[in-house]
Tab-separated table of C-alpha atoms in Angstrom:
chain	number	residue	atom	x	y	z
I	1	UNK	CA	-0.282	0.235	-0.325
I	2	UNK	CA	0.853	3.416	-0.463
I	3	UNK	CA	1.792	6.534	2.383
I	4	UNK	CA	0.309	9.893	1.939
I	5	UNK	CA	3.009	12.897	3.442
I	6	UNK	CA	0.872	16.158	3.935
I	7	UNK	CA	3.032	19.344	4.049
I	8	UNK	CA	2.435	22.339	6.372
I	9	UNK	CA	0.102	25.397	5.411
I	10	UNK	CA	0.483	28.633	6.964
I	11	UNK	CA	-3.509	29.228	7.638
I	12	UNK	CA	-6.260	26.732	8.574
I	13	UNK	CA	-8.386	27.814	4.945
I	14	UNK	CA	-6.679	26.951	2.325
I	15	UNK	CA	-6.194	29.876	0.039
I	16	UNK	CA	-7.635	29.212	-3.371
I	17	UNK	CA	-4.225	30.330	-4.950
I	18	UNK	CA	-1.952	28.544	-2.888
I	19	UNK	CA	-0.520	25.273	-4.966
I	20	UNK	CA	-2.037	21.640	-3.747
I	21	UNK	CA	0.284	19.427	-1.673
I	22	UNK	CA	2.299	17.060	-3.734
I	23	UNK	CA	1.668	13.769	-3.219
I	24	UNK	CA	4.659	11.325	-3.636
I	25	UNK	CA	3.804	7.567	-4.334
I	26	UNK	CA	6.707	5.262	-2.786
I	27	UNK	CA	6.649	1.640	-2.860
I	28	UNK	CA	6.451	0.171	0.742
I	29	UNK	CA	8.818	-2.595	0.289
I	30	UNK	CA	10.853	-3.074	-2.727
I	31	UNK	CA	9.977	-6.006	-4.708
I	32	UNK	CA	12.092	-9.488	-4.957
I	33	UNK	CA	13.811	-9.142	-8.507
I	34	UNK	CA	13.311	-11.900	-10.777
I	35	UNK	CA	15.688	-14.653	-10.649
I	36	UNK	CA	15.662	-15.844	-14.610
I	37	UNK	CA	15.476	-19.936	-14.814
I	38	UNK	CA	18.427	-21.677	-16.110
I	39	UNK	CA	18.260	-21.758	-19.744
I	40	UNK	CA	18.554	-25.912	-20.076
I	41	UNK	CA	22.015	-27.268	-21.622
I	42	UNK	CA	20.842	-29.275	-24.735
I	43	UNK	CA	21.354	-33.164	-24.356
I	44	UNK	CA	23.720	-33.681	-27.489
I	45	UNK	CA	21.941	-36.014	-29.539
I	46	UNK	CA	23.679	-39.477	-30.214
I	47	UNK	CA	23.079	-41.279	-33.341
I	48	UNK	CA	23.710	-44.729	-32.820
I	49	UNK	CA	25.236	-46.715	-35.195
I	50	UNK	CA	23.803	-50.071	-36.689
I	51	UNK	CA	24.745	-53.266	-34.768
I	52	UNK	CA	26.649	-54.806	-37.626
I	53	UNK	CA	24.820	-58.047	-38.519
I	54	UNK	CA	26.296	-61.583	-37.667
I	55	UNK	CA	26.768	-63.747	-40.705
I	56	UNK	CA	25.210	-67.228	-40.563
I	57	UNK	CA	27.461	-69.555	-42.131
I	58	UNK	CA	26.116	-71.604	-45.099
I	59	UNK	CA	25.956	-75.124	-43.847
I	60	UNK	CA	28.456	-77.025	-46.693
I	61	UNK	CA	26.183	-79.597	-48.303
I	62	UNK	CA	28.055	-82.841	-49.125
I	63	UNK	CA	27.060	-84.326	-52.229
I	64	UNK	CA	25.348	-87.999	-51.649
I	65	UNK	CA	26.485	-90.555	-54.432
I	66	UNK	CA	23.859	-91.819	-56.150
I	67	UNK	CA	22.748	-95.630	-55.902
I	68	UNK	CA	23.826	-97.979	-58.597
I	69	UNK	CA	21.074	-98.233	-61.168
I	70	UNK	CA	19.087	-101.496	-60.373
I	71	UNK	CA	20.042	-104.605	-62.705
I	72	UNK	CA	17.613	-105.339	-65.302
I	73	UNK	CA	16.488	-108.916	-66.391
I	74	UNK	CA	14.880	-110.287	-69.612
I	75	UNK	CA	13.264	-113.168	-69.087
I	76	UNK	CA	11.905	-114.849	-72.640
I	77	UNK	CA	9.952	-117.892	-71.881
I	78	UNK	CA	10.174	-119.869	-75.070
I	79	UNK	CA	7.597	-120.395	-78.284
I	80	UNK	CA	4.598	-118.091	-79.763
I	81	UNK	CA	1.085	-118.869	-79.458
I	82	UNK	CA	0.937	-119.240	-83.493
I	83	UNK	CA	3.092	-120.072	-86.137
I	84	UNK	CA	5.139	-117.310	-87.228
I	85	UNK	CA	7.826	-117.351	-90.034
I	86	UNK	CA	9.056	-114.146	-91.217
I	87	UNK	CA	12.290	-112.939	-92.456
I	88	UNK	CA	15.124	-110.683	-90.759
I	89	UNK	CA	15.651	-107.835	-92.654
I	90	UNK	CA	19.215	-107.406	-91.525
I	91	UNK	CA	20.459	-110.869	-92.021
I	92	UNK	CA	18.534	-112.466	-94.511
I	93	UNK	CA	17.855	-115.437	-91.479
I	94	UNK	CA	14.525	-117.115	-91.487
I	95	UNK	CA	12.734	-116.032	-88.200
I	96	UNK	CA	10.388	-119.273	-87.191
I	97	UNK	CA	8.353	-120.143	-84.068
I	98	UNK	CA	5.493	-122.060	-83.393
I	99	UNK	CA	3.498	-123.367	-80.445
I	100	UNK	CA	4.569	-126.509	-78.356
I	101	UNK	CA	2.066	-127.421	-75.879
I	102	UNK	CA	2.365	-128.209	-72.948
I	103	UNK	CA	6.025	-126.452	-73.060
I	104	UNK	CA	4.516	-123.228	-73.415
I	105	UNK	CA	2.409	-122.806	-71.131
I	106	UNK	CA	4.508	-124.650	-68.219
I	107	UNK	CA	8.082	-122.313	-68.858
I	108	UNK	CA	6.016	-119.091	-68.902
I	109	UNK	CA	4.477	-120.081	-65.397
I	110	UNK	CA	8.460	-120.477	-64.260
I	111	UNK	CA	9.345	-117.218	-65.935
I	112	UNK	CA	6.555	-115.127	-64.209
I	113	UNK	CA	7.117	-116.359	-60.843
I	114	UNK	CA	11.004	-115.954	-61.501
I	115	UNK	CA	10.055	-112.685	-62.667
I	116	UNK	CA	7.686	-112.238	-59.480
I	117	UNK	CA	11.124	-113.227	-57.156
I	118	UNK	CA	13.473	-111.115	-58.898
I	119	UNK	CA	11.484	-107.914	-58.570
I	120	UNK	CA	10.377	-108.580	-54.535
I	121	UNK	CA	14.671	-108.730	-54.419
I	122	UNK	CA	14.938	-105.038	-56.065
I	123	UNK	CA	15.354	-106.117	-59.781
I	124	UNK	CA	14.226	-104.267	-62.683
I	125	UNK	CA	12.572	-107.474	-64.623
I	126	UNK	CA	11.016	-107.096	-68.485
I	127	UNK	CA	9.389	-110.084	-70.167
I	128	UNK	CA	9.137	-110.955	-73.907
I	129	UNK	CA	5.869	-112.188	-73.744
I	130	UNK	CA	2.999	-110.933	-71.361
I	131	UNK	CA	0.664	-113.876	-71.491
I	132	UNK	CA	1.647	-117.718	-72.657
I	133	UNK	CA	0.155	-117.585	-75.814
I	134	UNK	CA	1.224	-114.423	-77.304
I	135	UNK	CA	3.094	-114.449	-80.490
I	136	UNK	CA	6.298	-112.705	-80.787
I	137	UNK	CA	8.636	-113.260	-83.545
I	138	UNK	CA	12.691	-114.165	-82.304
I	139	UNK	CA	14.024	-111.366	-84.140
I	140	UNK	CA	11.229	-108.764	-81.995
I	141	UNK	CA	12.830	-110.514	-78.702
I	142	UNK	CA	16.086	-109.826	-79.384
I	143	UNK	CA	15.260	-106.195	-80.370
I	144	UNK	CA	13.547	-106.189	-76.664
I	145	UNK	CA	16.282	-106.737	-74.707
I	146	UNK	CA	18.483	-104.091	-76.314
I	147	UNK	CA	15.508	-101.695	-75.953
I	148	UNK	CA	15.166	-101.917	-72.135
I	149	UNK	CA	19.220	-102.131	-71.688
I	150	UNK	CA	18.725	-105.971	-70.262
I	151	UNK	CA	21.876	-106.842	-68.444
I	152	UNK	CA	21.266	-110.562	-68.870
I	153	UNK	CA	18.404	-112.617	-70.660
I	154	UNK	CA	17.567	-115.567	-69.920
I	155	UNK	CA	15.485	-118.020	-72.482
I	156	UNK	CA	13.231	-120.545	-70.313
I	157	UNK	CA	12.284	-123.711	-72.586
I	158	UNK	CA	11.823	-127.232	-71.344
I	159	UNK	CA	11.972	-130.517	-73.865
I	160	UNK	CA	9.307	-133.029	-73.790
I	161	UNK	CA	10.928	-135.233	-76.484
I	162	UNK	CA	13.563	-135.927	-73.455
I	163	UNK	CA	13.658	-137.476	-69.949
I	164	UNK	CA	14.409	-135.325	-66.732
I	165	UNK	CA	18.164	-135.470	-66.442
I	166	UNK	CA	18.409	-133.720	-69.935
I	167	UNK	CA	19.430	-130.468	-67.992
I	168	UNK	CA	21.601	-127.591	-70.210
I	169	UNK	CA	22.404	-123.810	-70.332
I	170	UNK	CA	23.788	-121.965	-73.717
I	171	UNK	CA	26.208	-119.566	-73.990
I	172	UNK	CA	26.570	-116.766	-77.010
I	173	UNK	CA	30.103	-118.088	-76.542
I	174	UNK	CA	29.681	-122.515	-77.009
I	175	UNK	CA	32.408	-124.498	-75.562
I	176	UNK	CA	35.864	-125.211	-76.635
I	177	UNK	CA	36.395	-127.819	-79.196
I	178	UNK	CA	40.547	-129.204	-79.150
I	179	UNK	CA	40.644	-126.528	-76.745
I	180	UNK	CA	39.339	-123.980	-78.970
I	181	UNK	CA	36.175	-121.795	-79.353
I	182	UNK	CA	35.002	-121.471	-82.853
I	183	UNK	CA	32.306	-119.397	-84.765
I	184	UNK	CA	29.012	-119.503	-83.310
I	185	UNK	CA	26.432	-118.791	-86.328
I	186	UNK	CA	23.349	-119.500	-87.829
I	187	UNK	CA	22.457	-119.768	-91.963
I	188	UNK	CA	24.448	-121.334	-94.764
I	189	UNK	CA	25.703	-119.479	-97.680
I	190	UNK	CA	24.661	-115.612	-98.439
I	191	UNK	CA	22.967	-115.592	-95.328
I	192	UNK	CA	25.482	-117.331	-93.111
I	193	UNK	CA	25.574	-114.975	-89.880
I	194	UNK	CA	28.311	-115.206	-86.941
I	195	UNK	CA	28.079	-113.849	-83.617
I	196	UNK	CA	30.795	-111.197	-83.247
I	197	UNK	CA	30.451	-109.949	-80.023
I	198	UNK	CA	33.335	-111.325	-78.095
I	199	UNK	CA	33.021	-109.264	-74.881
I	200	UNK	CA	28.964	-110.053	-74.461
I	201	UNK	CA	29.743	-113.480	-75.276
I	202	UNK	CA	32.068	-114.209	-72.733
I	203	UNK	CA	29.502	-112.062	-70.385
I	204	UNK	CA	27.024	-115.134	-71.155
I	205	UNK	CA	29.341	-118.061	-70.806
I	206	UNK	CA	30.309	-116.499	-67.410
I	207	UNK	CA	26.473	-115.780	-66.573
I	208	UNK	CA	25.612	-119.825	-67.852
I	209	UNK	CA	27.931	-121.253	-65.538
I	210	UNK	CA	26.692	-119.330	-62.972
I	211	UNK	CA	22.855	-120.621	-63.527
I	212	UNK	CA	24.139	-123.933	-64.503
I	213	UNK	CA	26.003	-124.513	-60.948
I	214	UNK	CA	22.625	-122.798	-59.281
I	215	UNK	CA	20.540	-125.150	-61.519
I	216	UNK	CA	22.747	-128.632	-60.538
I	217	UNK	CA	21.844	-127.618	-56.889
I	218	UNK	CA	18.082	-126.870	-56.861
I	219	UNK	CA	17.139	-129.549	-59.257
I	220	UNK	CA	19.497	-132.036	-57.533
I	221	UNK	CA	20.865	-133.443	-60.999
I	222	UNK	CA	23.793	-131.807	-63.673
I	223	UNK	CA	23.375	-129.351	-65.535
I	224	UNK	CA	25.642	-129.061	-68.162
I	225	UNK	CA	26.969	-126.157	-70.293
I	226	UNK	CA	26.296	-127.498	-74.054
I	227	UNK	CA	26.645	-125.890	-77.640
I	228	UNK	CA	23.321	-126.287	-78.903
I	229	UNK	CA	22.864	-127.645	-82.711
I	230	UNK	CA	19.697	-126.645	-85.521
I	231	UNK	CA	21.321	-128.522	-88.041
I	232	UNK	CA	19.114	-130.850	-89.657
I	233	UNK	CA	16.319	-129.385	-88.262
I	234	UNK	CA	14.176	-127.889	-91.060
I	235	UNK	CA	12.760	-125.361	-91.598
I	236	UNK	CA	15.170	-123.827	-89.078
I	237	UNK	CA	18.617	-122.375	-90.304
I	238	UNK	CA	21.533	-124.642	-89.404
I	239	UNK	CA	23.837	-123.338	-87.128
I	240	UNK	CA	24.672	-123.590	-83.490
I	241	UNK	CA	23.816	-120.482	-81.954
I	242	UNK	CA	19.502	-120.047	-81.086
I	243	UNK	CA	18.466	-116.629	-82.968
I	244	UNK	CA	17.435	-114.877	-80.573
I	245	UNK	CA	20.907	-115.035	-78.766
I	246	UNK	CA	22.747	-114.870	-82.487
I	247	UNK	CA	20.483	-111.376	-83.276
I	248	UNK	CA	21.016	-110.055	-79.683
I	249	UNK	CA	23.286	-107.437	-78.138
I	250	UNK	CA	23.460	-108.281	-74.808
I	251	UNK	CA	24.558	-111.403	-73.028
I	252	UNK	CA	21.820	-113.914	-72.945
I	253	UNK	CA	21.622	-117.628	-72.037
I	254	UNK	CA	19.048	-120.374	-73.145
I	255	UNK	CA	18.092	-122.904	-70.775
I	256	UNK	CA	16.697	-126.286	-71.673
I	257	UNK	CA	15.335	-128.971	-69.380
I	258	UNK	CA	13.888	-132.255	-70.153
I	259	UNK	CA	10.074	-132.745	-69.347
I	260	UNK	CA	8.910	-136.555	-70.482
I	261	UNK	CA	6.941	-137.471	-67.857
I	262	UNK	CA	6.036	-141.455	-67.733
I	263	UNK	CA	6.841	-141.668	-71.499
I	264	UNK	CA	4.237	-139.324	-72.281
I	265	UNK	CA	5.379	-136.278	-74.237
I	266	UNK	CA	2.191	-134.811	-73.458
I	267	UNK	CA	1.659	-135.180	-69.474
I	268	UNK	CA	2.851	-131.874	-67.922
I	269	UNK	CA	5.939	-131.208	-65.602
I	270	UNK	CA	5.347	-131.880	-61.734
I	271	UNK	CA	4.434	-128.753	-59.009
I	272	UNK	CA	8.632	-130.206	-57.652
I	273	UNK	CA	9.999	-129.998	-60.973
I	274	UNK	CA	8.881	-126.639	-62.060
I	275	UNK	CA	9.979	-125.336	-58.575
I	276	UNK	CA	13.057	-126.903	-58.760
I	277	UNK	CA	14.187	-125.085	-62.146
I	278	UNK	CA	12.304	-122.099	-61.092
I	279	UNK	CA	14.955	-121.748	-58.159
I	280	UNK	CA	17.849	-122.806	-60.071
I	281	UNK	CA	16.820	-120.023	-62.632
I	282	UNK	CA	16.185	-117.263	-60.071
I	283	UNK	CA	19.477	-117.740	-57.695
I	284	UNK	CA	21.446	-118.245	-60.841
I	285	UNK	CA	20.630	-115.112	-62.272
I	286	UNK	CA	21.133	-113.276	-58.998
I	287	UNK	CA	24.585	-115.152	-58.749
I	288	UNK	CA	25.343	-114.088	-61.968
I	289	UNK	CA	24.216	-110.167	-61.996
I	290	UNK	CA	24.041	-109.345	-58.352
I	291	UNK	CA	22.641	-106.134	-56.509
I	292	UNK	CA	25.107	-103.751	-54.649
I	293	UNK	CA	23.678	-104.788	-51.587
I	294	UNK	CA	22.638	-108.475	-52.254
I	295	UNK	CA	20.511	-110.377	-49.938
I	296	UNK	CA	19.101	-114.293	-50.218
I	297	UNK	CA	16.730	-114.679	-53.168
I	298	UNK	CA	13.195	-114.845	-52.087
I	299	UNK	CA	12.929	-118.475	-53.152
I	300	UNK	CA	9.947	-118.974	-50.646
I	301	UNK	CA	6.968	-117.640	-52.413
I	302	UNK	CA	8.239	-119.784	-55.829
I	303	UNK	CA	5.570	-122.944	-55.073
I	304	UNK	CA	2.659	-120.706	-54.317
I	305	UNK	CA	3.335	-118.580	-57.234
I	306	UNK	CA	3.322	-122.053	-59.641
I	307	UNK	CA	0.674	-123.532	-57.530
I	308	UNK	CA	-1.492	-120.765	-58.170
I	309	UNK	CA	-0.885	-120.607	-62.065
I	310	UNK	CA	-1.542	-124.385	-62.509
């Protein structure tokens, strides 16, 4: 609040001409001087450096070796559902086949059951016939072996003019005469054709020996590696090698088994005889062309398979 100071006057009644008293204003107290707020010191901004990414090492993959390809087996059950007579365009040789009962059914069933067992064991298996009575020429059978890149082809026959005990395998190399091998051929004159694949012939010979040994064990009687003959069997071409083997580019083993039963050429083979033949072929093929991880051949299912097909 402000205080008033009055000056003394000379008379009680104020003189209208006299000056009014001067009023001076003075603060009762000196107000405090405001203290300025300190200016805040700016905090320097820090730009964070990015954390470097830690590289994740890429695992090195070791390439796994590819498994070896499965062996390919071509089974060739003998004979044709109808008579075939044609001429092979390349060699000019006569291509002849015909029905032959009951062989045509017996050897098809043996081949079928051997094929089933080979597939179970891990082989790729092809057949020259889908049914027993299919009609397929010999040249066509040989071409199929090349088409499927067979590691081994196996013909299956039996002979009802021969007693049980006639057992044979035939290779593309033949057998030695006077210590030497000689030409394997078919035909005469201009059509005489010689088998000229020495590497294939040697592989065929080794497979024929292996299959003969396996058949000997399974059938309980000796199976020989022989040389065939077609001379004097008109209208077949003369020579010493089955036409299907001659025209083939792969190793091929031709099998025969005596099948005359009780002196009757029309009597069918016994189940035991078929089973022994099938087991010998199965084991022999697997020994001749083994798998990379070979196990025991699946012989246990052969009899059941043959029984179903009789």
